[in-house]
Amino acid sequence: MIPELEKFKGFTVKNLPKDEPLAPGHRACQGCGEVLALRMVMKALGRNVIVCSATGCMEIITSPYPQTAWRVPWLHIAFENAAAVASGVEAARKAMARKGKIPKRHVDIMALGGDGATGDIGLQALSGAMERGHDFLYVCVDNEAYMNTGVQRSGCTPYGAMTTTSPPGTESFGQYTWKKNIPAIAAAHGIPYVATASPAYFLDLMNKVKKAALVKGPAYVHIFSPCPTGWGSAGERSVEFAKLAVDTRIFPLYEVIEGKYILSRKISKPKPVTEYFKGQRRFRHLKDDQIAYIQRRVDAEYERIARLAEVS
Amino acid sequence: MAKRVGIEVSIAVAEAVKLADVDLVAAYPITPQTHIVEHLSEDVANGKLDAEFVPVESEHSAMSCCCGSSAAGARTFTASSSQGLSLMSEILYIPSTMRLPIVMVVANRALSAPISIWNDHQDIMVQRDIGWIQTFAENGQEAFDLTLHAFRVAEDRRVSLPMIVNIDGFTLSHVIEPIEILDQEEVNRYLPPFKPRYRLDPKKPITMGPVGIPEVYTEAKVAHDQALKASKKVILKAWDEFAELFGRRYQPVETYRSEDAETLLVTMGSISETAMTAVDAMREKGQKVGLVRIRLWRPFPAQEFRKAAGKAKVLAVIDRCLPPGAPCGPVGEDLRAVFYKVPGAPKIFSFVAGLGGRDVTVETFEEIVEKAQAKARKRPRELYEVIGVREK
């Protein structure tokens, strides 16, 4: 067990922090699951943190100069380099503390990116930073497409989903690749802590973020983030969809602590994927055989992780 | 006390960075800057330099890492060249408008294709407008001195801009020269510690790098332009103080036998020393030829250049960059702008030479002067000419 996590008590509904390091008044769409997740992330982290944001929805909606929703130090440089920027912040602080230029006080450092910034264009920078072992946490808020550019497909867009660059047509059924498994890529780096989380299970999410911040070295948290605008779903149903993604086994919740897989939520009686697809415009073109194929793969993926959790 | 030693120029640059007591060096290997960061990594490994050496996975991440480091308030250095500099390009525009005083040494090198590891200025000319302060060194001593000068200027609160010192790849970076290396005490007298006005600190949270809506974007860019132009005063003052302390005087433009010259060669970087030899040779033949060398490339010292050009009738500008489809080389272009509608302005002819490591010899300069003078007598149709192209 990681020593920093041994005494970890975790948040409960009774001791949730009241402080909101991410201020209300940001410009997210109604029903944004991503900003809901980010609010929980920041509540869990508190104010002793430096945030390096990639370009993306969360950067755009929180920082239109001269306004800012950030009550903590926050830096945005570009789309693909949040992990590299965070590396610089972390390493520089280490050197300056050693040389007596700043107080020897621990400050959490978080890099934040969407699925495109994390799994596509920024994968190299993320991999480099994890390999070098910087003490930071990377949080990916995954809404499964390039949303603020007009809903284009990313490597995290699920199989069959419609986006503006994976449109269904006479020769196409939408996204033709399976969702890229970024948590597994992160875990393959041998970093101490990897987790998946959902804003529908907020205590689980906050506790995972807090654990990720506590461990020394790189930690990675992949958060499922519904997007009404991009998905063509009702804003008031975002939390419901986040919950359904877990309960249908589409987005399993687990941790990988020092290589050991732990299921956070065992789904023994899963709901059918159709229940999750209903009410999302991006899936409405799918035919029965395609849905059946997705169902089989979803079950197989879940079983794979469940097996990993059993054997490790 | 300063010590004069025979030393490779790259290592002298690394010595300057070490004496500047940087906090972070980000490094990705690219020829011919490698010796600089290799030497720094040795210094860190041997405890001679207390800094974080971050061996990043790309030049793009090197500059990104430097941005984070500088924003955190650390003295920050990296080095680059050629393709690597181009890979950084997207990020290079960001620390300059964000006013992060990173120092970078660029060992100038040609760009692909065809791939070439040898020297010219095409890599940096692509980055001409990134909004960094830029100087060009002629020799090893200058490379050492300008590196210290760069930290001093970049981190000055009135400036707060990133700065590049250009040194010619191989022809300068890999040459062993006698160089006077200042000692720590001397450097401490010249270079105060970096005290950023803003830094990332939870005790005093600030938002850096926000979205620039149309109502503020232009103003941010104008503020940056004004800061870059205003930095000249500090650049000059820092050179004056350097002269007072260590006796070596630097100026934005350097002249050689230019007072009564009718034709002036205009150069940047290490070919200038060959150009001086060429000027001597042509002077011996009775030609009124001189040299102006540009040391400060951004902000461009227009006033100083006009003064340095004196009453010359012809300027033969040597660009080590071939800009396909452009009216002329970038240095030539700038000088045409500098003299536009100036009464009695010299005729300006642009020459491209020394691409991809092609030697620029005394004879090359003589040929250029001859060609420039011939062009001045008639109206040339082409706006620039590439020297020494083999036809067979």
CSV table of N, CA and C in Angstrom, one decimal, chain B residues 245-313:
chain,number,residue,atom,x,y,z
B,245,LEU,N,32.0,47.1,-16.0
B,245,LEU,CA,32.5,46.0,-15.1
B,245,LEU,C,33.6,45.2,-15.8
B,246,PHE,N,33.4,44.8,-17.0
B,246,PHE,CA,34.4,43.9,-17.6
B,246,PHE,C,35.1,44.3,-18.8
B,247,GLY,N,34.9,45.6,-19.2
B,247,GLY,CA,35.7,46.2,-20.3
B,247,GLY,C,35.3,45.8,-21.7
B,248,ARG,N,34.4,44.9,-21.9
B,248,ARG,CA,34.0,44.6,-23.3
B,248,ARG,C,32.7,45.3,-23.6
B,249,ARG,N,32.7,46.2,-24.7
B,249,ARG,CA,31.6,47.0,-25.0
B,249,ARG,C,30.8,46.5,-26.2
B,250,TYR,N,29.5,46.3,-26.0
B,250,TYR,CA,28.6,45.8,-27.0
B,250,TYR,C,27.6,46.9,-27.4
B,251,GLN,N,27.3,46.8,-28.7
B,251,GLN,CA,26.3,47.8,-29.3
B,251,GLN,C,25.3,47.0,-30.2
B,252,PRO,N,24.2,47.6,-30.5
B,252,PRO,CA,23.2,46.9,-31.3
B,252,PRO,C,23.7,46.6,-32.7
B,253,VAL,N,24.5,47.6,-33.3
B,253,VAL,CA,25.2,47.3,-34.6
B,253,VAL,C,26.7,47.6,-34.4
B,254,GLU,N,27.4,46.8,-35.1
B,254,GLU,CA,28.9,46.9,-35.0
B,254,GLU,C,29.4,47.4,-36.4
B,255,THR,N,30.4,48.2,-36.4
B,255,THR,CA,30.9,48.6,-37.8
B,255,THR,C,32.3,48.3,-37.9
B,256,TYR,N,32.8,48.1,-39.1
B,256,TYR,CA,34.2,47.9,-39.4
B,256,TYR,C,34.6,48.6,-40.6
B,257,ARG,N,35.5,49.6,-40.5
B,257,ARG,CA,36.0,50.4,-41.6
B,257,ARG,C,34.9,51.0,-42.4
B,258,SER,N,33.9,51.5,-41.7
B,258,SER,CA,32.7,51.9,-42.4
B,258,SER,C,32.6,53.4,-42.6
B,259,GLU,N,33.5,54.2,-41.9
B,259,GLU,CA,33.3,55.6,-41.9
B,259,GLU,C,33.2,56.3,-43.3
B,260,ASP,N,34.2,55.9,-44.1
B,260,ASP,CA,34.1,56.5,-45.5
B,260,ASP,C,33.7,55.5,-46.6
B,261,ALA,N,33.1,54.4,-46.1
B,261,ALA,CA,32.8,53.4,-47.1
B,261,ALA,C,31.7,53.8,-48.0
B,262,GLU,N,31.9,53.4,-49.3
B,262,GLU,CA,30.8,53.6,-50.3
B,262,GLU,C,29.9,52.4,-50.4
B,263,THR,N,30.5,51.2,-50.2
B,263,THR,CA,29.8,50.0,-50.3
B,263,THR,C,29.9,49.3,-48.9
B,264,LEU,N,28.8,48.9,-48.3
B,264,LEU,CA,28.8,48.3,-47.0
B,264,LEU,C,28.3,46.9,-47.1
B,265,LEU,N,29.0,45.9,-46.6
B,265,LEU,CA,28.5,44.6,-46.4
B,265,LEU,C,27.6,44.6,-45.1
B,266,VAL,N,26.5,43.9,-45.2
B,266,VAL,CA,25.7,43.8,-43.9
B,266,VAL,C,25.6,42.3,-43.6
B,267,THR,N,26.0,42.0,-42.3
B,267,THR,CA,26.1,40.6,-41.9
B,267,THR,C,25.4,40.4,-40.5
B,268,MET,N,25.2,39.1,-40.2
B,268,MET,CA,24.8,38.7,-38.8
B,268,MET,C,25.6,37.4,-38.5
B,269,GLY,N,26.1,37.3,-37.3
B,269,GLY,CA,26.7,36.1,-36.8
B,269,GLY,C,28.2,35.9,-37.2
B,270,SER,N,28.6,34.7,-37.2
B,270,SER,CA,30.0,34.4,-37.2
B,270,SER,C,30.7,34.7,-38.6
B,271,ILE,N,29.9,34.8,-39.7
B,271,ILE,CA,30.6,35.1,-41.0
B,271,ILE,C,31.2,36.5,-41.0
B,272,SER,N,30.8,37.3,-40.0
B,272,SER,CA,31.3,38.7,-39.9
B,272,SER,C,32.8,38.7,-39.8
B,273,GLU,N,33.4,37.8,-39.1
B,273,GLU,CA,34.8,37.8,-39.0
B,273,GLU,C,35.5,37.6,-40.4
B,274,THR,N,35.0,36.7,-41.2
B,274,THR,CA,35.5,36.5,-42.5
B,274,THR,C,35.2,37.8,-43.3
B,275,ALA,N,34.1,38.4,-43.1
B,275,ALA,CA,33.7,39.6,-43.8
B,275,ALA,C,34.8,40.7,-43.5
B,276,MET,N,35.2,40.8,-42.3
B,276,MET,CA,36.2,41.8,-42.0
B,276,MET,C,37.5,41.5,-42.7
B,277,THR,N,37.9,40.3,-42.8
B,277,THR,CA,39.1,39.9,-43.6
B,277,THR,C,38.9,40.3,-45.1
B,278,ALA,N,37.7,40.1,-45.6
B,278,ALA,CA,37.4,40.5,-46.9
B,278,ALA,C,37.5,42.0,-47.1
B,279,VAL,N,37.0,42.7,-46.1
B,279,VAL,CA,37.0,44.2,-46.2
B,279,VAL,C,38.5,44.7,-46.3
B,280,ASP,N,39.3,44.1,-45.4
B,280,ASP,CA,40.8,44.4,-45.4
B,280,ASP,C,41.4,44.2,-46.8
B,281,ALA,N,41.1,43.0,-47.4
B,281,ALA,CA,41.6,42.7,-48.6
B,281,ALA,C,41.2,43.7,-49.7
B,282,MET,N,39.9,44.0,-49.7
B,282,MET,CA,39.4,45.0,-50.7
B,282,MET,C,39.9,46.4,-50.5
B,283,ARG,N,40.0,46.7,-49.2
B,283,ARG,CA,40.6,48.1,-48.9
B,283,ARG,C,42.1,48.1,-49.4
B,284,GLU,N,42.8,47.1,-49.3
B,284,GLU,CA,44.1,47.1,-49.9
B,284,GLU,C,44.2,47.3,-51.4
B,285,LYS,N,43.1,46.9,-52.0
B,285,LYS,CA,43.0,47.1,-53.5
B,285,LYS,C,42.4,48.5,-53.7
B,286,GLY,N,42.3,49.3,-52.7
B,286,GLY,CA,41.8,50.7,-52.9
B,286,GLY,C,40.3,50.8,-53.0
B,287,GLN,N,39.6,49.8,-52.6
B,287,GLN,CA,38.1,49.9,-52.7
B,287,GLN,C,37.6,50.5,-51.4
B,288,LYS,N,36.6,51.3,-51.4
B,288,LYS,CA,36.0,51.9,-50.2
B,288,LYS,C,34.9,51.0,-49.7
B,289,VAL,N,35.3,49.9,-49.1
B,289,VAL,CA,34.3,48.9,-48.6
B,289,VAL,C,34.4,48.8,-47.1
B,290,GLY,N,33.2,48.7,-46.5
B,290,GLY,CA,33.2,48.5,-45.0
B,290,GLY,C,32.2,47.4,-44.6
B,291,LEU,N,31.9,47.3,-43.3
B,291,LEU,CA,31.0,46.3,-42.8
B,291,LEU,C,30.1,46.8,-41.7
B,292,VAL,N,28.9,46.4,-41.8
B,292,VAL,CA,28.0,46.7,-40.6
B,292,VAL,C,27.4,45.3,-40.2
B,293,ARG,N,27.6,45.0,-38.9
B,293,ARG,CA,27.1,43.7,-38.4
B,293,ARG,C,25.9,44.0,-37.5
B,294,ILE,N,24.9,43.3,-37.6
B,294,ILE,CA,23.7,43.4,-36.7
B,294,ILE,C,23.8,42.5,-35.6
B,295,ARG,N,23.9,43.0,-34.4
B,295,ARG,CA,24.0,42.2,-33.2
B,295,ARG,C,22.6,42.0,-32.5
B,296,LEU,N,21.9,43.1,-32.5
B,296,LEU,CA,20.6,43.1,-31.9
B,296,LEU,C,19.6,43.0,-33.1
B,297,TRP,N,18.9,41.8,-33.2
B,297,TRP,CA,18.0,41.6,-34.3
B,297,TRP,C,16.6,42.0,-34.0
B,298,ARG,N,16.1,41.7,-32.7
B,298,ARG,CA,14.8,42.1,-32.3
B,298,ARG,C,15.0,42.6,-30.9
B,299,PRO,N,14.5,43.8,-30.5
B,299,PRO,CA,13.9,44.8,-31.4
B,299,PRO,C,14.9,45.4,-32.4
B,300,PHE,N,14.5,45.6,-33.6
B,300,PHE,CA,15.4,46.0,-34.7
B,300,PHE,C,15.9,47.4,-34.4
B,301,PRO,N,17.3,47.6,-34.3
B,301,PRO,CA,17.8,48.9,-34.0
B,301,PRO,C,17.9,49.8,-35.3
B,302,ALA,N,16.7,50.3,-35.7
B,302,ALA,CA,16.7,51.0,-37.0
B,302,ALA,C,17.5,52.3,-37.0
B,303,GLN,N,17.3,53.0,-35.9
B,303,GLN,CA,18.1,54.3,-35.7
B,303,GLN,C,19.6,54.1,-35.8
B,304,GLU,N,20.0,53.1,-35.0
B,304,GLU,CA,21.5,52.8,-34.9
B,304,GLU,C,22.0,52.4,-36.3
B,305,PHE,N,21.1,51.6,-37.0
B,305,PHE,CA,21.6,51.1,-38.3
B,305,PHE,C,21.7,52.2,-39.3
B,306,ARG,N,20.8,53.1,-39.3
B,306,ARG,CA,20.8,54.2,-40.2
B,306,ARG,C,22.1,55.0,-40.0
B,307,LYS,N,22.4,55.2,-38.7
B,307,LYS,CA,23.6,56.0,-38.3
B,307,LYS,C,24.9,55.2,-38.8
B,308,ALA,N,24.9,53.9,-38.5
B,308,ALA,CA,26.0,53.1,-38.8
B,308,ALA,C,26.3,53.0,-40.3
B,309,ALA,N,25.2,53.1,-41.1
B,309,ALA,CA,25.3,53.0,-42.6
B,309,ALA,C,26.0,54.2,-43.1
B,310,GLY,N,25.9,55.3,-42.4
B,310,GLY,CA,26.6,56.5,-42.8
B,310,GLY,C,26.2,57.0,-44.1
B,311,LYS,N,27.1,57.3,-45.0
B,311,LYS,CA,26.8,57.9,-46.3
B,311,LYS,C,27.0,56.9,-47.4
B,312,ALA,N,27.0,55.6,-47.0
B,312,ALA,CA,27.2,54.6,-48.0
B,312,ALA,C,26.2,54.7,-49.1
B,313,LYS,N,26.7,54.3,-50.3
B,313,LYS,CA,25.7,54.4,-51.5
B,313,LYS,C,25.1,53.0,-51.8
